[in-house]
Coordinates of C-alpha atoms in Angstrom, one line a residue:
M1 CA -8.1 -64.8 94.4
T2 CA -10.8 -66.0 91.9
A3 CA -10.7 -66.0 88.5
P4 CA -14.4 -64.6 87.1
T5 CA -16.5 -67.2 84.9
V6 CA -17.5 -65.5 81.3
L7 CA -19.3 -67.7 78.4
F8 CA -17.7 -68.3 74.6
H9 CA -19.3 -69.9 72.5
P10 CA -17.7 -71.3 68.9
L11 CA -18.4 -68.6 65.9
P12 CA -19.6 -71.0 62.4
R13 CA -16.0 -70.5 59.2
D14 CA -16.3 -67.4 57.1
Y15 CA -19.0 -65.9 58.5
R16 CA -19.2 -62.1 57.3
L17 CA -20.2 -60.3 60.8
A18 CA -21.9 -61.7 64.2
S19 CA -23.6 -59.5 67.2
G20 CA -24.7 -60.5 70.5
R21 CA -27.9 -59.2 72.9
S22 CA -29.3 -60.4 75.8
L23 CA -33.4 -61.4 74.5
N24 CA -36.3 -61.4 77.3
L25 CA -38.5 -63.6 76.9
S26 CA -41.6 -64.2 79.2
G27 CA -39.9 -62.6 82.2
R28 CA -36.2 -64.7 81.9
S29 CA -33.4 -63.0 80.6
V30 CA -31.8 -65.1 77.4
F31 CA -28.4 -64.0 74.9
V32 CA -29.2 -64.1 71.9
L33 CA -25.7 -64.7 69.4
S34 CA -26.3 -63.9 65.6
A35 CA -23.6 -65.0 62.8
W36 CA -24.6 -63.8 59.0
L37 CA -23.8 -66.4 56.1
P38 CA -22.0 -65.2 52.9
D39 CA -24.4 -66.6 49.7
G40 CA -23.0 -70.0 48.9
H41 CA -21.7 -70.9 52.4
G42 CA -23.8 -74.0 52.3
H43 CA -25.4 -76.8 49.8
L44 CA -28.7 -77.5 50.2
T45 CA -31.0 -80.4 48.6
Y46 CA -34.1 -80.6 48.0
A47 CA -36.1 -83.9 46.7
G48 CA -39.3 -83.8 46.8
S49 CA -42.6 -84.8 44.3
C50 CA -45.8 -82.4 44.2
D51 CA -49.4 -84.5 43.8
S52 CA -51.3 -83.3 40.8
D53 CA -54.0 -82.2 42.5
D54 CA -52.8 -80.8 45.9
C55 CA -50.6 -78.7 43.2
L56 CA -54.3 -77.4 41.3
D57 CA -55.8 -76.9 44.4
A58 CA -53.0 -74.3 45.5
F59 CA -52.9 -72.8 42.8
F60 CA -56.9 -72.2 42.4
E61 CA -56.7 -70.2 46.1
E62 CA -54.4 -68.5 45.4
T63 CA -54.3 -67.3 42.1
C64 CA -58.1 -68.6 39.9
K65 CA -59.6 -66.5 42.7
G66 CA -58.4 -63.3 42.6
C67 CA -58.2 -62.8 38.5
D68 CA -60.3 -61.6 35.7
F69 CA -60.8 -63.8 34.0
Y70 CA -62.8 -66.1 36.5
F71 CA -65.8 -65.2 36.6
Q72 CA -68.9 -66.6 34.7
D73 CA -70.3 -65.8 31.6
Y74 CA -73.9 -64.4 31.3
S75 CA -75.4 -62.3 29.4
D76 CA -77.5 -59.2 30.5
S77 CA -80.3 -57.3 29.4
D78 CA -81.2 -54.6 31.3
I79 CA -78.1 -52.1 29.8
D80 CA -79.6 -50.0 27.7
Y81 CA -77.0 -46.5 25.7
E82 CA -76.4 -45.8 22.3
D83 CA -73.3 -46.7 20.5
G84 CA -70.6 -45.1 17.9
N85 CA -73.2 -44.8 15.6
G86 CA -76.1 -43.7 17.3
N87 CA -77.9 -47.6 17.8
P88 CA -79.0 -47.6 20.5
A89 CA -77.1 -51.6 22.6
T90 CA -79.4 -53.4 24.9
S91 CA -77.7 -56.9 25.4
I92 CA -74.3 -57.8 26.6
T93 CA -73.2 -60.6 26.5
Y94 CA -69.6 -61.8 29.0
K95 CA -67.8 -64.6 27.9
S96 CA -64.5 -66.3 30.1
R97 CA -62.0 -66.8 27.3
C98 CA -60.8 -69.3 30.7
R99 CA -62.8 -72.4 31.7
C100 CA -62.2 -72.4 35.6
Y101 CA -65.0 -70.8 37.0
E102 CA -67.8 -73.5 35.6
D103 CA -65.8 -76.5 34.5
G104 CA -63.0 -76.0 37.2
I105 CA -59.3 -75.9 37.8
N106 CA -58.8 -79.3 35.8
W107 CA -60.2 -79.3 32.0
V108 CA -57.8 -75.5 32.4
S109 CA -55.3 -75.7 29.7
F110 CA -51.7 -74.3 30.4
P111 CA -50.4 -71.3 30.1
C112 CA -53.7 -70.0 30.9
P113 CA -55.7 -67.0 29.7
A114 CA -53.7 -65.0 32.2
G115 CA -50.7 -66.7 30.8
H116 CA -49.6 -68.2 34.3
D117 CA -47.9 -71.6 34.1
D118 CA -48.7 -75.1 35.0
P119 CA -48.9 -74.8 38.7
Q120 CA -47.2 -78.6 39.1
D121 CA -43.8 -77.0 37.1
M122 CA -44.8 -73.7 39.3
S123 CA -45.1 -74.7 42.3
A124 CA -43.1 -77.4 43.4
P125 CA -40.5 -78.4 41.5
D126 CA -38.8 -82.0 42.1
V127 CA -35.2 -81.0 42.7
I128 CA -33.8 -78.6 44.1
D129 CA -29.7 -78.9 44.6
G130 CA -27.7 -75.4 44.7
P131 CA -25.7 -73.1 46.9
L132 CA -27.7 -71.9 49.9
P133 CA -28.3 -68.0 49.8
P134 CA -26.9 -65.9 52.4
M135 CA -28.3 -66.2 55.7
V136 CA -28.1 -65.7 59.6
Y137 CA -28.1 -68.5 62.0
A138 CA -29.7 -67.4 65.5
I139 CA -28.7 -69.6 69.1
Q140 CA -30.2 -68.4 72.6
L141 CA -28.2 -69.3 74.7
D142 CA -29.6 -69.5 78.9
P143 CA -27.0 -66.8 79.8
I144 CA -25.6 -68.9 83.3
R145 CA -24.3 -71.8 81.8
G146 CA -24.4 -71.4 78.2
R147 CA -26.5 -74.5 76.7
R148 CA -28.7 -74.4 73.7
L149 CA -31.8 -72.7 74.4
S150 CA -33.0 -72.7 70.6
D151 CA -32.3 -72.1 67.5
Q152 CA -33.4 -69.4 63.9
A153 CA -32.9 -69.2 60.5
A154 CA -33.9 -67.1 57.5
M155 CA -32.5 -65.7 54.5
Q156 CA -30.7 -62.0 55.2
A157 CA -28.0 -60.6 53.6
V158 CA -24.9 -57.9 55.4
D159 CA -22.9 -55.7 54.0
P160 CA -19.8 -56.8 57.0
S161 CA -18.3 -52.3 55.9
S162 CA -21.8 -50.6 56.8
R163 CA -22.8 -53.8 58.6
W164 CA -26.4 -53.5 57.6
L165 CA -29.2 -55.7 56.8
S166 CA -31.2 -56.8 54.1
A167 CA -35.4 -57.6 54.9
L168 CA -35.7 -61.2 55.8
Y169 CA -37.0 -64.2 53.8
E170 CA -38.2 -67.6 54.8
S171 CA -35.8 -70.4 54.3
L172 CA -36.8 -74.0 53.5
N173 CA -37.4 -76.0 57.2
V174 CA -38.5 -73.4 59.1
F175 CA -41.3 -72.5 60.8
S176 CA -42.9 -68.9 60.3
H177 CA -41.0 -67.5 63.9
G178 CA -38.3 -68.1 62.6
A179 CA -37.1 -71.2 65.0
I180 CA -35.5 -73.8 62.9
C181 CA -37.3 -77.3 61.9
W182 CA -35.6 -80.8 63.1
G183 CA -37.5 -82.7 62.1
Q184 CA -37.5 -86.2 64.0
N185 CA -33.9 -85.5 64.9
D186 CA -33.4 -86.5 68.6
E187 CA -29.8 -84.5 68.6
L188 CA -29.7 -81.6 68.0
P189 CA -27.0 -79.6 67.4
E190 CA -25.7 -77.6 69.9
S191 CA -23.5 -75.0 68.7
L192 CA -24.0 -72.0 66.1
P193 CA -21.3 -74.2 63.6
E194 CA -22.9 -76.7 64.4
I195 CA -26.8 -75.2 63.6
V196 CA -25.1 -73.7 60.2
D197 CA -23.5 -77.5 59.1
T198 CA -26.5 -79.1 60.2
Y199 CA -29.0 -77.0 58.4
A200 CA -27.2 -77.3 55.0
A201 CA -27.0 -81.4 55.6
T202 CA -30.0 -82.2 57.1
P203 CA -32.6 -82.8 53.2
A204 CA -35.1 -79.9 52.2
N205 CA -39.3 -80.7 52.7
G206 CA -41.5 -78.5 52.0
D207 CA -43.7 -78.8 54.8
L208 CA -43.4 -74.9 55.8
L209 CA -42.9 -73.4 52.8
K210 CA -43.3 -74.3 49.5
P211 CA -40.0 -75.0 47.2
S212 CA -40.8 -71.9 44.2
D213 CA -41.1 -69.6 47.1
Y214 CA -38.0 -70.6 48.4
L215 CA -36.1 -69.9 45.5
A216 CA -38.3 -67.1 44.9
N217 CA -37.3 -65.6 48.1
C218 CA -33.3 -66.9 47.3
R219 CA -33.6 -64.3 44.1
N220 CA -35.2 -62.6 46.0
V221 CA -32.5 -61.8 49.5
R222 CA -29.7 -62.2 46.8
S223 CA -30.2 -58.6 44.8
S224 CA -31.5 -57.1 47.9
R225 CA -30.6 -54.1 49.5
C226 CA -29.3 -53.9 53.6
T227 CA -30.6 -51.2 54.8
N228 CA -31.1 -52.1 59.0
P229 CA -28.4 -51.1 60.8
I230 CA -28.0 -54.8 63.0
G231 CA -28.5 -54.9 66.5
G232 CA -26.2 -55.7 69.6
C233 CA -22.6 -55.6 69.9
V234 CA -21.1 -56.2 66.4
I235 CA -18.4 -58.5 66.5
D236 CA -16.2 -58.7 63.1
A237 CA -15.2 -61.6 60.6
G238 CA -12.0 -63.8 61.6
F239 CA -12.8 -64.7 65.3
D240 CA -12.5 -68.2 66.3
A241 CA -15.6 -68.0 70.1
A242 CA -17.2 -65.7 71.4
L243 CA -17.2 -63.8 74.4
L244 CA -20.7 -63.0 76.4
V245 CA -20.7 -61.4 79.8
S246 CA -23.7 -60.7 81.3
S247 CA -24.0 -56.8 84.0
Q248 CA -26.7 -59.0 85.2
H249 CA -25.2 -62.6 85.2
Q250 CA -20.8 -62.1 85.4
P251 CA -20.6 -58.9 87.1
A252 CA -17.6 -59.3 87.9
A253 CA -16.5 -60.3 84.3
Y254 CA -18.3 -57.0 83.1
L255 CA -16.5 -54.6 85.5
L256 CA -13.8 -56.2 84.4
L257 CA -14.2 -55.7 80.2
R258 CA -16.0 -52.6 80.8
G259 CA -12.4 -51.1 82.7
S260 CA -10.8 -52.3 80.4
G261 CA -12.5 -50.3 77.7
F262 CA -14.9 -53.0 75.4
P263 CA -18.3 -51.1 74.5
A264 CA -21.8 -53.0 75.9
E265 CA -25.1 -53.0 74.1
D266 CA -27.6 -52.6 76.8
G267 CA -25.7 -54.5 79.6
V268 CA -24.3 -57.2 77.8
I269 CA -20.3 -57.6 76.3
A270 CA -20.4 -59.9 73.5
V271 CA -16.0 -59.2 71.7
G272 CA -14.1 -61.4 69.1
L273 CA -11.8 -64.3 70.9
H274 CA -9.4 -65.8 69.1
R275 CA -8.2 -69.1 69.7
H276 CA -4.2 -69.2 71.2
V277 CA -1.6 -71.0 73.4
L278 CA 0.0 -68.7 76.1
L279 CA 3.2 -70.6 77.5
E280 CA 4.4 -70.1 80.9
Q281 CA 7.6 -69.7 82.3
D282 CA 8.3 -72.8 83.7
G283 CA 7.3 -74.7 80.6
Q284 CA 3.7 -75.0 80.9
Q285 CA 0.9 -73.6 78.4
L286 CA -2.5 -73.0 78.5
A287 CA -4.4 -73.4 75.3
G288 CA -7.4 -70.8 75.3
F289 CA -8.6 -67.9 74.2
L290 CA -7.6 -63.8 73.8
T291 CA -9.8 -60.8 72.9
A292 CA -8.6 -58.4 70.9
A293 CA -6.1 -56.0 72.3
S294 CA -7.5 -52.4 74.0
D295 CA -4.5 -50.2 75.5
G296 CA -1.7 -53.4 74.5
R297 CA -3.1 -55.7 75.8
C298 CA -5.8 -58.8 75.6
W299 CA -7.8 -60.2 78.3
F300 CA -6.5 -64.2 78.7
V301 CA -10.2 -66.7 78.1
L302 CA -9.0 -70.1 80.2
P303 CA -12.1 -73.0 79.2
H304 CA -13.4 -74.5 82.1
P305 CA -10.8 -77.1 83.1
D306 CA -13.9 -79.8 83.2
H307 CA -15.9 -78.9 80.2
T308 CA -15.4 -81.9 78.3
G309 CA -16.6 -83.8 81.7
D310 CA -19.2 -81.9 82.4
T311 CA -22.3 -81.0 79.7
R312 CA -23.0 -78.1 82.5
L313 CA -19.2 -76.1 81.9
Q314 CA -19.9 -77.3 78.2
F315 CA -19.2 -72.9 77.1
Q316 CA -18.0 -71.5 80.2
A317 CA -14.2 -69.9 80.9
L318 CA -12.0 -68.4 82.8
L319 CA -11.2 -64.5 82.9
L320 CA -8.0 -64.8 83.9
A321 CA -6.4 -61.7 83.9
Q322 CA -4.7 -59.8 80.9
I323 CA -1.2 -60.3 78.9
P324 CA 0.5 -58.6 77.0
D325 CA -0.8 -58.3 72.3
P326 CA 1.6 -61.1 71.1
H327 CA 1.6 -59.3 68.1
S328 CA 2.6 -55.9 68.6
L329 CA 6.0 -58.5 70.4
P330 CA 9.0 -59.3 69.2
C331 CA 8.7 -62.3 67.1
S332 CA 11.4 -63.3 68.9
L333 CA 9.8 -63.0 72.5
T334 CA 7.8 -65.2 74.4
P335 CA 4.4 -63.3 75.7
P336 CA 5.4 -62.6 79.2
S337 CA 3.6 -64.0 81.5
S338 CA 3.3 -64.4 85.3
S339 CA 3.0 -67.7 87.5
V340 CA -0.5 -66.2 88.5
L341 CA -2.3 -67.5 85.6
A342 CA -1.4 -71.2 86.9
A343 CA -3.3 -70.7 90.0
L344 CA -5.9 -69.1 89.2
A345 CA -5.9 -71.8 86.7
A346 CA -6.3 -74.7 88.9
S347 CA -7.8 -72.8 91.9

């Protein structure tokens, strides 16, 4: 008998919820593992300056053209009406209090007549150095080998008790479609914890999102209500890794886990794993993972014996067998295990 192959993937520290699901991209199936991190899970730094002309040009395009004070001074003598005393009025003059239309944005004194502050201060803070807001990080994985295909990040709050999410908000160094821009980095992070740590440790820039918009999004996500249900198989907080199994790509393991009572979503099982050292009766130790208990028994998952020396097997594991839940046994007892496990691992 050969132990079925499954995929496992580490989870970030202190995540609040995680979920695993399948996604079809241009006819290609991928695993998507997402993790929601709490407010203050990292520290983001941004150091930059804004060229005065660039700031003013951006302010003009976004604010001035739609402003009630943005018009040319003019006099119109074709209007003919009587005022409240019955006197005729045949000439009305409109005069803007803003010099932008005639003289250009560079001649405007701030605060401007509409009450806007200096765009240099509003559009491009010189420094951002503060805690990261609530965010979701996701990694797309090859469903067969478990290797990273792409990654994403966005601001999003989560309510673990209701399993509801807030709206999504863009963050710095992230493209509009959600993919993280790693710049000129030659070595990309290959796991979800590495993505979280690298994103927080990498100084940001304002190429993809204005720093002022980032700060506004931080305020919005921190005050948002969570009203959107989470999708995929949900993994509660406190696990070390996620077990990912697809009915299409790991059918034997999928049937075993489904038969053990684990839920599935669109042909995918995603469950949490705890690190665990299994003691064999002959004294052998197997360092692996345990699933949550189902009917008093847990599945023992052993990382592929060659995974440290072969990147193709980096996140592959063997679904060895079920064992009694160690937490339900008296402390003085060693969880019983069969020598069959050692034989399976060796094979």
